[in-house]
Coordinates of C-alpha atoms and ligand atoms in Angstrom, one line a residue:
M1 CA 246.0 5.8 14.2
K2 CA 249.7 7.6 15.9
L3 CA 252.7 5.6 15.0
Y4 CA 255.5 4.4 17.5
E5 CA 258.9 5.9 16.4
F6 CA 260.0 2.8 15.8
Q7 CA 257.3 1.7 13.9
G8 CA 257.2 4.7 11.6
K9 CA 260.9 4.3 11.0
G10 CA 260.1 0.7 10.1
L11 CA 258.1 2.3 7.4
F12 CA 261.1 4.5 6.1
A13 CA 262.8 1.2 6.1
R14 CA 259.9 0.1 3.4
Y15 CA 260.8 3.7 1.5
H16 CA 264.2 3.6 2.1
I17 CA 264.8 6.6 3.6
P18 CA 268.3 5.9 6.0
T19 CA 268.1 6.0 9.5
P20 CA 270.5 5.0 12.6
K21 CA 270.8 1.2 13.3
G22 CA 268.8 0.1 16.2
K23 CA 267.3 -2.3 18.1
M24 CA 264.1 -2.7 20.3
A25 CA 264.0 -3.5 23.8
E26 CA 260.5 -4.7 25.8
N27 CA 262.6 -4.8 29.4
V28 CA 266.4 -3.5 31.3
N29 CA 267.8 -7.0 31.0
Q30 CA 267.1 -6.9 27.1
A31 CA 268.2 -3.1 27.3
L32 CA 271.4 -4.0 28.8
D33 CA 271.8 -7.2 26.4
I34 CA 271.5 -5.1 23.6
I35 CA 274.4 -2.3 24.7
K36 CA 276.7 -4.5 25.6
N37 CA 277.0 -6.0 22.5
S38 CA 276.5 -2.3 20.5
K39 CA 279.4 -0.5 19.7
L40 CA 279.4 2.7 22.3
P41 CA 277.9 5.5 22.7
V42 CA 274.6 4.4 22.1
V43 CA 271.2 6.4 22.6
V44 CA 268.0 4.8 24.4
K45 CA 264.6 6.4 23.1
A46 CA 261.6 5.6 25.4
Q47 CA 259.0 4.4 22.6
V48 CA 255.5 6.7 24.0
L49 CA 253.6 7.9 21.4
T50 CA 253.7 11.7 22.2
G51 CA 256.4 13.8 21.6
G52 CA 259.1 16.1 23.7
R53 CA 260.4 12.6 25.3
G54 CA 264.1 14.3 25.0
K55 CA 262.9 17.2 27.6
A56 CA 261.2 14.6 29.4
G57 CA 264.5 12.6 30.0
G58 CA 263.1 10.2 27.9
V59 CA 265.9 10.0 25.1
K60 CA 269.5 9.6 27.0
L61 CA 273.1 8.7 25.9
V62 CA 274.9 6.1 26.6
R63 CA 278.4 6.6 27.0
S64 CA 280.4 3.3 29.1
L65 CA 278.3 0.0 30.4
D66 CA 278.8 2.1 33.7
E67 CA 276.2 4.4 32.6
A68 CA 273.8 1.9 31.0
N69 CA 272.1 0.4 34.4
E70 CA 271.2 3.9 35.4
V71 CA 269.9 5.3 32.1
V72 CA 268.2 2.1 30.9
N73 CA 266.5 1.5 34.5
S74 CA 265.9 5.4 34.7
I75 CA 264.1 5.0 31.4
F76 CA 261.8 2.3 32.3
G77 CA 260.5 4.3 35.0
L78 CA 259.1 7.4 33.3
D79 CA 255.6 8.0 32.9
I80 CA 255.6 10.6 29.9
K81 CA 252.7 13.1 30.2
G82 CA 250.3 9.6 30.8
Y83 CA 252.2 7.4 29.2
K84 CA 254.3 4.6 30.8
V85 CA 257.2 3.5 28.9
K86 CA 257.2 -0.2 27.8
K87 CA 259.6 -0.7 24.8
V88 CA 262.6 1.4 24.3
L89 CA 264.9 2.1 21.2
I90 CA 268.7 1.8 21.1
E91 CA 270.0 3.6 18.7
E92 CA 273.6 4.3 17.4
G93 CA 274.8 7.3 19.2
L94 CA 275.7 9.7 16.3
E95 CA 277.5 12.9 15.9
I96 CA 275.7 15.3 14.8
K97 CA 276.4 18.7 12.9
K98 CA 273.2 20.0 12.0
E99 CA 269.4 19.6 13.2
I100 CA 266.3 20.5 10.4
Y101 CA 262.7 19.8 11.1
L102 CA 260.6 18.3 7.8
S103 CA 257.6 17.0 7.6
F104 CA 254.4 16.1 5.0
L105 CA 251.3 16.6 5.9
M106 CA 247.6 16.5 4.1
N107 CA 246.5 20.0 4.6
R108 CA 242.8 20.0 4.1
N109 CA 242.6 23.5 3.9
S110 CA 244.3 23.8 1.1
E111 CA 243.5 20.6 -0.5
K112 CA 247.3 20.2 -1.2
I113 CA 250.3 17.9 0.2
T114 CA 252.1 20.5 2.4
L115 CA 255.9 20.3 2.9
I116 CA 256.6 21.8 6.4
T117 CA 260.4 22.3 6.6
S118 CA 262.8 24.7 9.4
G119 CA 266.0 25.3 10.4
E120 CA 265.2 25.3 14.4
G121 CA 265.3 21.3 14.1
G122 CA 264.6 19.1 17.5
M123 CA 262.6 21.8 18.6
E124 CA 258.5 20.9 18.6
I125 CA 257.5 22.7 15.9
E126 CA 255.1 24.4 17.9
T127 CA 256.9 26.0 19.8
V128 CA 258.9 27.4 16.9
A129 CA 255.9 28.5 15.0
K130 CA 255.2 30.6 18.5
E131 CA 258.8 31.7 18.9
K132 CA 260.7 32.2 15.3
P133 CA 257.9 32.0 12.7
E134 CA 260.0 33.3 9.8
A135 CA 262.1 29.9 10.6
I136 CA 259.2 27.8 9.3
L137 CA 258.2 27.3 5.2
K138 CA 255.6 26.1 3.5
V139 CA 255.5 24.7 0.4
D140 CA 252.1 23.7 -0.8
I141 CA 252.2 21.1 -3.3
D142 CA 249.2 20.1 -5.7
P143 CA 248.7 16.1 -5.4
L144 CA 248.2 16.1 -9.7
L145 CA 251.4 17.9 -10.2
G146 CA 253.9 16.0 -7.7
I147 CA 257.2 17.3 -6.2
K148 CA 258.4 19.4 -8.4
S149 CA 261.9 20.5 -8.6
Y150 CA 261.4 24.3 -7.6
H151 CA 259.7 22.7 -4.5
I152 CA 263.2 21.2 -3.9
T153 CA 265.1 24.5 -5.0
S154 CA 262.6 26.6 -2.5
V155 CA 263.4 24.0 1.1
F156 CA 267.2 24.2 -0.1
D157 CA 267.4 28.1 0.0
H158 CA 265.2 28.5 3.0
L159 CA 268.1 26.3 4.5
H160 CA 271.2 27.2 3.2
I161 CA 272.2 23.7 1.7
S162 CA 274.7 25.0 -1.0
D163 CA 276.5 21.5 -1.1
R164 CA 276.4 19.4 -4.4
E165 CA 276.5 15.8 -2.7
L166 CA 273.6 17.1 0.6
Q167 CA 271.4 18.5 -1.8
K168 CA 271.7 14.6 -3.1
Q169 CA 271.0 12.8 -0.5
F170 CA 268.3 15.3 0.8
T171 CA 266.5 15.5 -1.8
D172 CA 266.4 11.5 -2.5
I173 CA 264.5 12.4 0.7
I174 CA 262.0 14.7 0.3
K175 CA 260.7 12.4 -2.9
K176 CA 260.5 9.6 -0.8
M177 CA 258.9 11.1 1.9
Y178 CA 256.4 12.3 -0.4
K179 CA 255.9 8.4 -1.7
M180 CA 255.4 7.7 1.2
V181 CA 252.2 10.4 2.4
T182 CA 250.7 10.1 -1.4
E183 CA 251.3 6.4 -1.5
L184 CA 250.0 5.1 2.2
Y185 CA 247.4 8.2 2.5
L186 CA 249.0 9.9 5.6
N187 CA 247.8 12.0 7.9
L188 CA 251.4 13.1 8.5
V189 CA 254.7 12.1 8.4
E190 CA 257.3 14.2 10.0
I191 CA 261.3 13.8 10.6
N192 CA 262.3 16.2 13.7
P193 CA 265.1 16.1 13.9
L194 CA 266.8 15.6 10.0
V195 CA 270.7 15.3 10.5
I196 CA 273.5 15.8 8.6
I197 CA 276.1 13.6 11.0
K198 CA 279.9 13.6 10.4
G199 CA 281.1 12.7 7.0
N200 CA 278.2 14.3 5.5
R201 CA 275.7 12.0 5.4
I202 CA 271.7 12.8 6.3
L203 CA 270.2 10.6 7.9
A204 CA 266.2 10.4 10.1
L205 CA 266.9 10.3 13.8
D206 CA 262.9 10.6 14.7
S207 CA 259.9 9.6 13.0
K208 CA 256.0 10.8 14.0
V209 CA 253.6 9.4 11.1
I210 CA 250.2 9.5 11.4
I211 CA 248.1 7.0 9.2
D212 CA 244.4 7.8 8.2
D213 CA 242.1 5.6 9.9
N214 CA 240.4 5.1 6.1
G215 CA 242.9 4.5 4.7
V216 CA 245.5 1.3 6.7
G217 CA 244.1 -0.8 3.7
F218 CA 247.3 1.3 1.2
I219 CA 249.8 -0.3 3.7
K220 CA 251.3 -3.8 3.2
D221 CA 250.9 -6.4 6.5
F222 CA 249.1 -3.6 8.5
D223 CA 249.0 -5.6 11.5
A224 CA 252.6 -5.1 12.7
F225 CA 251.9 -1.2 12.7
K226 CA 248.6 -1.5 14.7
N227 CA 248.4 -0.5 17.8
Y228 CA 245.6 1.1 20.3
D229 CA 247.6 2.4 22.7
D230 CA 246.3 5.9 22.3
L231 CA 242.8 5.3 23.1
T232 CA 240.5 4.3 25.8
P233 CA 238.9 1.1 26.3
E234 CA 235.7 2.2 25.3
E235 CA 237.4 2.6 21.7
I236 CA 239.2 0.3 21.3
T237 CA 235.7 -2.3 22.4
A238 CA 234.4 -0.2 20.0
K239 CA 237.1 -0.9 16.8
E240 CA 237.5 -4.3 17.3
N241 CA 233.7 -4.3 17.4
G242 CA 233.2 -3.1 14.2
L243 CA 231.3 0.2 15.7
S244 CA 232.3 3.8 15.4
F245 CA 232.3 5.6 18.5
V246 CA 233.7 8.9 19.9
K247 CA 233.1 9.9 23.3
L248 CA 231.8 13.0 24.5
N249 CA 231.4 15.0 27.7
G250 CA 227.5 15.2 27.9
N251 CA 224.6 12.5 29.6
I252 CA 222.7 11.6 26.8
G253 CA 224.3 8.0 25.1
C254 CA 223.4 7.9 21.7
I255 CA 223.4 4.1 19.6
V256 CA 222.9 5.6 15.9
N257 CA 222.6 3.9 12.4
G258 CA 224.5 5.8 10.0
A259 CA 226.8 8.4 10.5
G260 CA 225.4 11.0 9.1
L261 CA 222.3 10.4 11.6
A262 CA 224.3 10.4 14.2
M263 CA 225.2 13.5 13.6
A264 CA 222.0 15.0 13.3
T265 CA 220.6 13.1 16.6
M266 CA 223.5 14.9 18.3
D267 CA 223.0 18.4 16.4
M268 CA 218.7 18.4 17.7
I269 CA 219.9 17.0 21.0
K270 CA 222.3 20.3 21.3
H271 CA 219.0 22.5 19.6
F272 CA 216.3 20.5 22.5
G273 CA 219.2 22.9 25.3
G274 CA 220.5 18.3 26.1
E275 CA 224.2 17.0 25.7
P276 CA 225.4 13.9 23.6
A277 CA 227.9 11.7 25.4
N278 CA 229.2 9.7 22.2
F279 CA 228.6 9.6 19.0
L280 CA 228.2 5.9 18.0
D281 CA 227.9 4.6 14.7
V282 CA 226.4 1.4 14.9
G283 CA 226.7 0.5 10.7
G284 CA 224.0 -0.3 8.2
S285 CA 224.1 -4.2 8.8
S286 CA 221.6 -5.6 10.9
N287 CA 223.6 -7.4 13.3
P288 CA 221.8 -7.9 17.1
E289 CA 225.5 -8.6 18.9
K290 CA 226.6 -4.6 17.7
V291 CA 223.5 -3.5 19.9
I292 CA 224.6 -5.4 22.8
N293 CA 228.2 -4.3 22.2
A294 CA 226.9 -0.3 22.0
I295 CA 224.9 -0.9 24.8
K296 CA 227.7 -2.3 26.9
I297 CA 230.1 0.1 25.7
I298 CA 227.9 3.4 26.2
R299 CA 227.0 2.5 29.8
K300 CA 230.7 2.2 31.2
D301 CA 230.5 6.1 31.4
K302 CA 229.2 7.1 34.6
N303 CA 227.7 10.1 33.3
V304 CA 225.4 8.4 31.1
K305 CA 222.0 9.5 32.8
V306 CA 219.7 8.0 29.0
I307 CA 219.8 5.9 26.4
L308 CA 218.6 7.3 23.3
F309 CA 218.3 5.0 20.0
N310 CA 217.7 6.4 16.5
I311 CA 216.9 3.5 14.0
F312 CA 215.9 4.6 10.7
G313 CA 216.2 1.0 8.6
G314 CA 216.9 0.8 5.3
I315 CA 219.8 -1.5 5.3
T316 CA 219.1 -1.9 8.9
R317 CA 215.9 -4.0 9.7
C318 CA 214.2 -3.1 12.6
D319 CA 213.8 -5.9 14.3
D320 CA 216.9 -6.6 14.2
I321 CA 217.7 -3.9 16.4
A322 CA 214.9 -4.6 18.5
N323 CA 216.0 -8.4 18.5
G324 CA 220.0 -6.7 20.1
I325 CA 218.0 -4.7 22.4
K326 CA 215.7 -7.4 23.4
K327 CA 218.5 -9.3 24.3
A328 CA 221.2 -7.0 26.1
V329 CA 217.6 -6.0 28.5
E330 CA 217.5 -9.4 29.0
I331 CA 221.2 -10.4 30.0
L332 CA 222.6 -7.3 31.4
D333 CA 220.4 -5.7 34.2
I334 CA 220.0 -2.3 32.2
K335 CA 219.2 0.5 34.5
L336 CA 218.9 3.3 32.6
P337 CA 216.0 4.4 30.5
L338 CA 215.5 3.9 26.9
V339 CA 214.8 6.5 24.5
I340 CA 213.3 4.5 21.1
R341 CA 213.3 6.0 17.8
L342 CA 212.1 3.3 15.5
T343 CA 211.2 3.9 11.9
G344 CA 211.9 2.1 8.3
T345 CA 212.0 -1.6 6.9
N346 CA 210.9 -4.5 9.6
E347 CA 209.3 -0.7 11.1
K348 CA 206.1 -3.1 12.7
E349 CA 207.9 -5.9 13.4
G350 CA 210.4 -4.1 15.7
V351 CA 208.1 -2.5 17.4
D352 CA 205.9 -5.9 18.8
I353 CA 209.3 -7.4 20.1
L354 CA 209.9 -4.2 21.8
R355 CA 205.9 -3.7 22.6
S356 CA 206.3 -7.1 24.7
L357 CA 209.1 -6.2 26.7
G358 CA 206.7 -2.7 27.5
L359 CA 209.4 -0.5 25.7
E360 CA 207.2 2.4 24.3
T361 CA 208.4 4.1 20.9
T362 CA 208.1 6.8 18.4
T363 CA 208.3 7.2 14.6
S364 CA 209.8 10.7 16.0
M365 CA 213.0 11.8 15.6
Q366 CA 212.2 14.9 17.5
K367 CA 209.9 13.1 19.3
A368 CA 212.4 11.1 20.8
V369 CA 215.3 13.3 21.2
K370 CA 213.2 16.1 23.5
K371 CA 211.9 12.5 25.8
A372 CA 215.3 11.7 26.0
V373 CA 216.2 15.6 27.3
S374 CA 213.0 16.0 29.4
L375 CA 214.2 12.7 31.1
I376 CA 217.6 14.6 32.1
G377 CA 215.7 17.4 33.4
E378 CA 214.2 15.0 36.1
Ligands
LIG1 P1 261.9 13.6 20.6 O1 262.3 15.1 22.1 O2 260.6 13.0 21.3 O3 261.3 14.8 19.8 O4 263.0 12.9 20.3 P2 264.1 12.8 19.6 O5 264.2 11.6 19.1 O6 263.9 14.0 18.7 O7 265.5 13.2 20.5 C1 265.6 14.2 21.3 C2 266.8 14.9 20.7 O8 267.7 14.1 20.9 C3 267.3 14.9 19.1 O9 266.5 16.7 18.7 C4 268.9 15.1 19.6 O10 269.0 16.5 19.9 C5 268.9 14.2 20.7 N1 269.7 13.2 19.8 C6 268.6 11.9 20.0 N2 270.1 10.8 18.9 C7 270.9 11.4 19.0 C8 271.6 10.4 18.9 O11 272.3 9.5 18.4 N3 273.3 11.6 19.0 C9 273.3 12.9 19.6 N4 274.3 13.6 19.2 N5 271.6 13.3 19.8 C10 271.1 12.9 19.8
LIG2 MN1 261.9 14.4 18.2

């Protein structure tokens, strides 16, 4: 899950990583009030879950109260890469001497935590990688050893930072960011730009934090950071109902118990020439409500022409799934054909329930998948 800039800075505050002073506003009037009571200049920053806000006109300096109205209105009206601006962060305007890029990421390829830095701060790192790759330094840090002074020295060498006082502040920030990534199990924490301002102070001017969805438990008071703004309405419904759902572009809707079986189901659909419309894992529990919610989510996708159930009952009980299907058929008026593979715990009970509804089942995954694919061909 991506965090907004202000949320990321909220995490920075917990780790005592310095940021500019700022306040949030949710509408034009609030923003103008804050600006009236602030020392000018201030910077007004659109809060959206995408980068490149600066270029899109989403980050603007307000030097005088006369300018405030126009700047605030223009930013609240923006749509940046499909994200409408609903909140702005208003921060003290600073005199920047140098902009630096600094990030840590959980690097699954090298199985390390990778520090990335460049002297070309403010520019998107992808652009720097393309246009000036020699400006980027990557340092792999073994999580078992932790961050060492030689890692930090290589950063100073690369960025030509020799001033002792700056080195001290910089070291402090690097160590705190590393602590943050490891303690909170983050996929990414990026500061772009990290700035050196007048008086030789270093501050995080921007933040980009990506939380690992499996690691949210490491964050205290996580509800303050939770946001679903990056998800489709279907993905939100799935999350709220305890289903793992990923939308894909095919036409065979899948409802499966267990992530491994769901992956295997998608593979087999492909193998027989079909295209899955989604990944959906109803999980190991036996809750008829989950089945109903799963069907509701899947049929919102107009591409779906058939719904394939692949249930291998273990902890999941086939009769619970069958009852879920039964309820769904009763209340949802399902027009799509259902192909059902059902085997395992309480199989007989499940099959009986479905048969009473006139629904065929099979115990063979292969048969079910072939059938679903053939229905698409008709
Ligand atoms: P992004 O474009 O979405 O990455 O937004 P940033 O928060 O990184 O801001 C973009 C750019 O605006 C920064 O790289 C700075 O050059 C500039 N900027 C932001 N805040 C200030 C500030 O307080 N003073 C000055 N002079 N420039 C700022
Ligand atoms: Mn930035």
